[in-house]
PDB file of C-alpha atoms and ligand atoms in Angstrom:
ATOM      1  CA  UNK A   1      12.191  27.242 -10.889  1.00 82.00           C
ATOM      2  CA  UNK A   2      11.938  28.384  -7.302  1.00 95.00           C
ATOM      3  CA  UNK A   3      14.102  27.946  -4.232  1.00 98.00           C
ATOM      4  CA  UNK A   4      12.048  25.972  -1.744  1.00 98.00           C
ATOM      5  CA  UNK A   5      12.331  24.370   1.669  1.00 98.00           C
ATOM      6  CA  UNK A   6      10.618  21.085   2.516  1.00 99.00           C
ATOM      7  CA  UNK A   7      10.257  18.858   5.570  1.00 99.00           C
ATOM      8  CA  UNK A   8      11.797  15.429   5.081  1.00 99.00           C
ATOM      9  CA  UNK A   9      11.470  12.676   7.683  1.00 99.00           C
ATOM     10  CA  UNK A  10      13.372   9.414   7.804  1.00 99.00           C
ATOM     11  CA  UNK A  11      10.604   7.532   9.600  1.00 99.00           C
ATOM     12  CA  UNK A  12      11.228   5.043  12.439  1.00 99.00           C
ATOM     13  CA  UNK A  13      11.513   2.104  10.013  1.00 98.00           C
ATOM     14  CA  UNK A  14      14.204   3.924   8.029  1.00 99.00           C
ATOM     15  CA  UNK A  15      16.161   4.806  11.164  1.00 99.00           C
ATOM     16  CA  UNK A  16      15.850   1.236  12.543  1.00 98.00           C
ATOM     17  CA  UNK A  17      17.119  -0.189   9.244  1.00 98.00           C
ATOM     18  CA  UNK A  18      20.140   2.102   9.169  1.00 98.00           C
ATOM     19  CA  UNK A  19      18.991   4.045   6.110  1.00 99.00           C
ATOM     20  CA  UNK A  20      19.562   7.594   7.424  1.00 99.00           C
ATOM     21  CA  UNK A  21      22.887   7.904   5.617  1.00 98.00           C
ATOM     22  CA  UNK A  22      21.404   6.464   2.418  1.00 98.00           C
ATOM     23  CA  UNK A  23      18.578   9.022   2.422  1.00 99.00           C
ATOM     24  CA  UNK A  24      20.914  11.933   3.170  1.00 99.00           C
ATOM     25  CA  UNK A  25      23.317  10.764   0.454  1.00 98.00           C
ATOM     26  CA  UNK A  26      20.503  10.859  -2.113  1.00 98.00           C
ATOM     27  CA  UNK A  27      19.453  14.349  -0.972  1.00 99.00           C
ATOM     28  CA  UNK A  28      23.026  15.651  -1.247  1.00 98.00           C
ATOM     29  CA  UNK A  29      23.774  13.818  -4.496  1.00 98.00           C
ATOM     30  CA  UNK A  30      20.793  15.566  -6.064  1.00 98.00           C
ATOM     31  CA  UNK A  31      22.287  18.914  -5.123  1.00 98.00           C
ATOM     32  CA  UNK A  32      19.982  19.780  -2.233  1.00 98.00           C
ATOM     33  CA  UNK A  33      21.074  21.179   1.122  1.00 98.00           C
ATOM     34  CA  UNK A  34      20.259  19.881   4.597  1.00 98.00           C
ATOM     35  CA  UNK A  35      19.473  23.096   6.515  1.00 98.00           C
ATOM     36  CA  UNK A  36      18.545  21.453   9.829  1.00 98.00           C
ATOM     37  CA  UNK A  37      18.515  17.911  11.174  1.00 98.00           C
ATOM     38  CA  UNK A  38      17.231  16.376  14.385  1.00 98.00           C
ATOM     39  CA  UNK A  39      16.864  12.835  15.762  1.00 98.00           C
ATOM     40  CA  UNK A  40      13.792  12.708  17.978  1.00 98.00           C
ATOM     41  CA  UNK A  41      10.929  10.535  19.128  1.00 98.00           C
ATOM     42  CA  UNK A  42       7.659  12.335  18.388  1.00 98.00           C
ATOM     43  CA  UNK A  43       5.112  13.084  21.071  1.00 98.00           C
ATOM     44  CA  UNK A  44       1.637  11.828  20.114  1.00 98.00           C
ATOM     45  CA  UNK A  45       0.248  15.373  19.898  1.00 98.00           C
ATOM     46  CA  UNK A  46       2.907  16.412  17.370  1.00 98.00           C
ATOM     47  CA  UNK A  47       2.298  13.290  15.275  1.00 98.00           C
ATOM     48  CA  UNK A  48      -1.471  13.918  15.261  1.00 98.00           C
ATOM     49  CA  UNK A  49      -0.928  17.508  14.150  1.00 98.00           C
ATOM     50  CA  UNK A  50       1.584  16.473  11.493  1.00 98.00           C
ATOM     51  CA  UNK A  51      -0.882  13.971  10.005  1.00 98.00           C
ATOM     52  CA  UNK A  52      -4.027  16.067  10.731  1.00 98.00           C
ATOM     53  CA  UNK A  53      -5.274  15.689   7.121  1.00 98.00           C
ATOM     54  CA  UNK A  54      -5.609  11.929   7.733  1.00 98.00           C
ATOM     55  CA  UNK A  55      -7.602  12.109  11.007  1.00 98.00           C
ATOM     56  CA  UNK A  56     -10.687  10.434   9.516  1.00 98.00           C
ATOM     57  CA  UNK A  57      -8.811   7.692   7.640  1.00 98.00           C
ATOM     58  CA  UNK A  58      -9.072   4.115   8.993  1.00 98.00           C
ATOM     59  CA  UNK A  59      -5.284   3.819   9.255  1.00 98.00           C
ATOM     60  CA  UNK A  60      -4.836   7.028  11.309  1.00 98.00           C
ATOM     61  CA  UNK A  61      -4.379   5.252  14.675  1.00 98.00           C
ATOM     62  CA  UNK A  62      -1.793   2.859  13.252  1.00 98.00           C
ATOM     63  CA  UNK A  63      -0.019   5.714  11.501  1.00 98.00           C
ATOM     64  CA  UNK A  64       0.331   7.719  14.722  1.00 98.00           C
ATOM     65  CA  UNK A  65       1.323   4.585  16.708  1.00 98.00           C
ATOM     66  CA  UNK A  66       4.031   3.835  14.165  1.00 98.00           C
ATOM     67  CA  UNK A  67       5.477   7.330  13.769  1.00 98.00           C
ATOM     68  CA  UNK A  68       5.752   7.720  17.568  1.00 98.00           C
ATOM     69  CA  UNK A  69       7.114   4.198  18.198  1.00 98.00           C
ATOM     70  CA  UNK A  70      10.842   4.970  17.903  1.00 98.00           C
ATOM     71  CA  UNK A  71      13.186   7.795  16.886  1.00 98.00           C
ATOM     72  CA  UNK A  72      12.896   9.470  13.501  1.00 99.00           C
ATOM     73  CA  UNK A  73      15.158  11.959  11.762  1.00 99.00           C
ATOM     74  CA  UNK A  74      13.569  15.285  10.789  1.00 99.00           C
ATOM     75  CA  UNK A  75      15.252  17.534   8.236  1.00 98.00           C
ATOM     76  CA  UNK A  76      14.693  20.831   6.515  1.00 99.00           C
ATOM     77  CA  UNK A  77      15.920  20.365   2.941  1.00 99.00           C
ATOM     78  CA  UNK A  78      16.321  23.256   0.503  1.00 98.00           C
ATOM     79  CA  UNK A  79      16.949  23.665  -3.216  1.00 98.00           C
ATOM     80  CA  UNK A  80      15.371  24.341  -6.601  1.00 98.00           C
ATOM     81  CA  UNK A  81      11.778  23.071  -6.599  1.00 98.00           C
ATOM     82  CA  UNK A  82      12.749  20.935  -3.611  1.00 98.00           C
ATOM     83  CA  UNK A  83       9.155  20.019  -2.690  1.00 98.00           C
ATOM     84  CA  UNK A  84       8.164  18.204  -5.897  1.00 98.00           C
ATOM     85  CA  UNK A  85      11.694  17.071  -6.599  1.00 98.00           C
ATOM     86  CA  UNK A  86      12.016  15.374  -3.194  1.00 99.00           C
ATOM     87  CA  UNK A  87       8.620  13.680  -3.733  1.00 99.00           C
ATOM     88  CA  UNK A  88      10.087  12.228  -6.966  1.00 98.00           C
ATOM     89  CA  UNK A  89      13.245  11.073  -5.182  1.00 98.00           C
ATOM     90  CA  UNK A  90      11.030   9.405  -2.525  1.00 99.00           C
ATOM     91  CA  UNK A  91       8.757   7.617  -5.004  1.00 99.00           C
ATOM     92  CA  UNK A  92       5.044   6.790  -4.796  1.00 98.00           C
ATOM     93  CA  UNK A  93       3.408   6.404  -1.374  1.00 98.00           C
ATOM     94  CA  UNK A  94       2.792   2.691  -1.980  1.00 98.00           C
ATOM     95  CA  UNK A  95       6.177   1.000  -2.447  1.00 98.00           C
ATOM     96  CA  UNK A  96       4.539  -1.518  -4.794  1.00 98.00           C
ATOM     97  CA  UNK A  97       4.000   1.371  -7.221  1.00 98.00           C
ATOM     98  CA  UNK A  98       7.215   3.276  -6.454  1.00 98.00           C
ATOM     99  CA  UNK A  99       9.687   3.309  -9.340  1.00 98.00           C
ATOM    100  CA  UNK A 100      12.947   1.415  -8.834  1.00 98.00           C
ATOM    101  CA  UNK A 101      15.611   4.052  -8.271  1.00 98.00           C
ATOM    102  CA  UNK A 102      13.385   5.948  -5.844  1.00 99.00           C
ATOM    103  CA  UNK A 103      13.879   5.543  -2.097  1.00 99.00           C
ATOM    104  CA  UNK A 104      10.574   3.729  -1.586  1.00 99.00           C
ATOM    105  CA  UNK A 105      11.058   1.740  -4.789  1.00 98.00           C
ATOM    106  CA  UNK A 106      14.484   0.575  -3.691  1.00 98.00           C
ATOM    107  CA  UNK A 107      14.016  -0.025   0.043  1.00 98.00           C
ATOM    108  CA  UNK A 108      10.356  -0.589   0.990  1.00 98.00           C
ATOM    109  CA  UNK A 109       7.648  -3.191   0.382  1.00 98.00           C
ATOM    110  CA  UNK A 110       4.590  -2.047   2.376  1.00 98.00           C
ATOM    111  CA  UNK A 111       2.728   1.273   2.523  1.00 98.00           C
ATOM    112  CA  UNK A 112       2.802   1.526   6.317  1.00 98.00           C
ATOM    113  CA  UNK A 113       6.597   1.302   6.369  1.00 98.00           C
ATOM    114  CA  UNK A 114       7.726   3.409   3.446  1.00 98.00           C
ATOM    115  CA  UNK A 115      10.887   4.914   4.962  1.00 98.00           C
ATOM    116  CA  UNK A 116      10.392   8.611   4.277  1.00 99.00           C
ATOM    117  CA  UNK A 117       8.020  11.551   4.486  1.00 99.00           C
ATOM    118  CA  UNK A 118       8.193  14.677   2.331  1.00 99.00           C
ATOM    119  CA  UNK A 119       5.901  17.708   2.312  1.00 99.00           C
ATOM    120  CA  UNK A 120       3.451  17.615  -0.611  1.00 98.00           C
ATOM    121  CA  UNK A 121       2.925  21.364  -1.298  1.00 98.00           C
ATOM    122  CA  UNK A 122       4.313  24.779  -0.329  1.00 98.00           C
ATOM    123  CA  UNK A 123       1.467  25.151   2.202  1.00 98.00           C
ATOM    124  CA  UNK A 124       2.227  21.744   3.781  1.00 98.00           C
ATOM    125  CA  UNK A 125       5.949  22.505   3.833  1.00 98.00           C
ATOM    126  CA  UNK A 126       5.406  25.795   5.679  1.00 98.00           C
ATOM    127  CA  UNK A 127       3.045  24.173   8.180  1.00 98.00           C
ATOM    128  CA  UNK A 128       5.223  21.100   8.768  1.00 98.00           C
ATOM    129  CA  UNK A 129       8.501  23.051   9.045  1.00 98.00           C
ATOM    130  CA  UNK A 130       6.891  25.307  11.657  1.00 98.00           C
ATOM    131  CA  UNK A 131       5.705  22.220  13.576  1.00 98.00           C
ATOM    132  CA  UNK A 132       9.135  20.539  13.600  1.00 98.00           C
ATOM    133  CA  UNK A 133      11.448  23.585  13.633  1.00 98.00           C
ATOM    134  CA  UNK A 134       9.376  26.417  15.153  1.00 98.00           C
ATOM    135  CA  UNK A 135      10.488  29.912  14.232  1.00 98.00           C
ATOM    136  CA  UNK A 136      13.511  28.754  12.217  1.00 98.00           C
ATOM    137  CA  UNK A 137      12.317  28.735   8.593  1.00 97.00           C
TER     138      UNK A 137
HETATM  139  P1  LIG B   1       2.722  10.405   1.550  1.00 69.95           P
HETATM  140  O1  LIG B   1       3.571   9.981   2.733  1.00 69.95           O
HETATM  141  O2  LIG B   1       3.256   9.846   0.264  1.00 69.95           O
HETATM  142  O3  LIG B   1       2.489  11.891   1.489  1.00 69.95           O
HETATM  143  P2  LIG B   1      -0.021  10.171   2.487  1.00 69.95           P
HETATM  144  O4  LIG B   1      -1.188   9.829   1.637  1.00 69.95           O
HETATM  145  O5  LIG B   1       0.101  11.573   2.975  1.00 69.95           O
HETATM  146  O6  LIG B   1       1.310   9.712   1.726  1.00 69.95           O
HETATM  147  O7  LIG B   1      -0.086   9.183   3.745  1.00 69.95           O
HETATM  148  C1  LIG B   1       0.769   9.393   4.851  1.00 69.95           C
HETATM  149  C2  LIG B   1       1.367   8.063   5.258  1.00 69.95           C
HETATM  150  O8  LIG B   1       0.320   7.227   5.748  1.00 69.95           O
HETATM  151  C3  LIG B   1       2.001   7.276   4.112  1.00 69.95           C
HETATM  152  O9  LIG B   1       3.346   7.638   3.893  1.00 69.95           O
HETATM  153  C4  LIG B   1       1.867   5.856   4.577  1.00 69.95           C
HETATM  154  O10 LIG B   1       2.954   5.463   5.417  1.00 69.95           O
HETATM  155  C5  LIG B   1       0.594   5.883   5.399  1.00 69.95           C
HETATM  156  N1  LIG B   1      -0.541   5.379   4.613  1.00 69.95           N
HETATM  157  C6  LIG B   1      -1.139   6.000   3.568  1.00 69.95           C
HETATM  158  N2  LIG B   1      -2.144   5.265   3.066  1.00 69.95           N
HETATM  159  C7  LIG B   1      -2.196   4.154   3.855  1.00 69.95           C
HETATM  160  C8  LIG B   1      -3.049   2.995   3.843  1.00 69.95           C
HETATM  161  O11 LIG B   1      -3.974   2.844   3.023  1.00 69.95           O
HETATM  162  N3  LIG B   1      -2.789   2.051   4.807  1.00 69.95           N
HETATM  163  C9  LIG B   1      -1.775   2.195   5.733  1.00 69.95           C
HETATM  164  N4  LIG B   1      -0.969   3.268   5.753  1.00 69.95           N
HETATM  165  C10 LIG B   1      -1.167   4.237   4.832  1.00 69.95           C
HETATM  166 MG1  LIG B   2       1.384  13.125   2.666  1.00 69.95          MG
END
């Protein structure tokens, strides 16, 4: 067990569908803490840096177009093993495979619009939190 911080995004599809409250409710119900929260529309450069690991993937252009298309909600979430635990609360990347009861399993149907982002490792969390909330965590 370790106290961790992770970057959670409610992506533009989640914000447009009015699911910000739903996502926050699930975070709080689990027992995690929202340490910081911001509604913002990402600049292209920030989106490209955030998704740098996917630069060579065929869907990279679409991914950056989508994540910059409208406001998202960025959060720092903390708690016991928050990184893996939030990934479980989110569900599998592809909503077709996401377990019912998870956010993606309950609210999404296609991989390109899967409602949420969560850091996938301590290294990613540190990098992503610094990108979204520089100098704060
Ligand atoms: P993750 O969000 O579960 O960590 P990643 O593999 O890091 O998943 O991919 C980042 C995002 O890129 C996904 O959440 C999804 O929206 C999108 N994505 C991943 N794979 C595909 C694909 O094959 N086609 C279209 N979009 C994809
Ligand atoms: Mg990822």
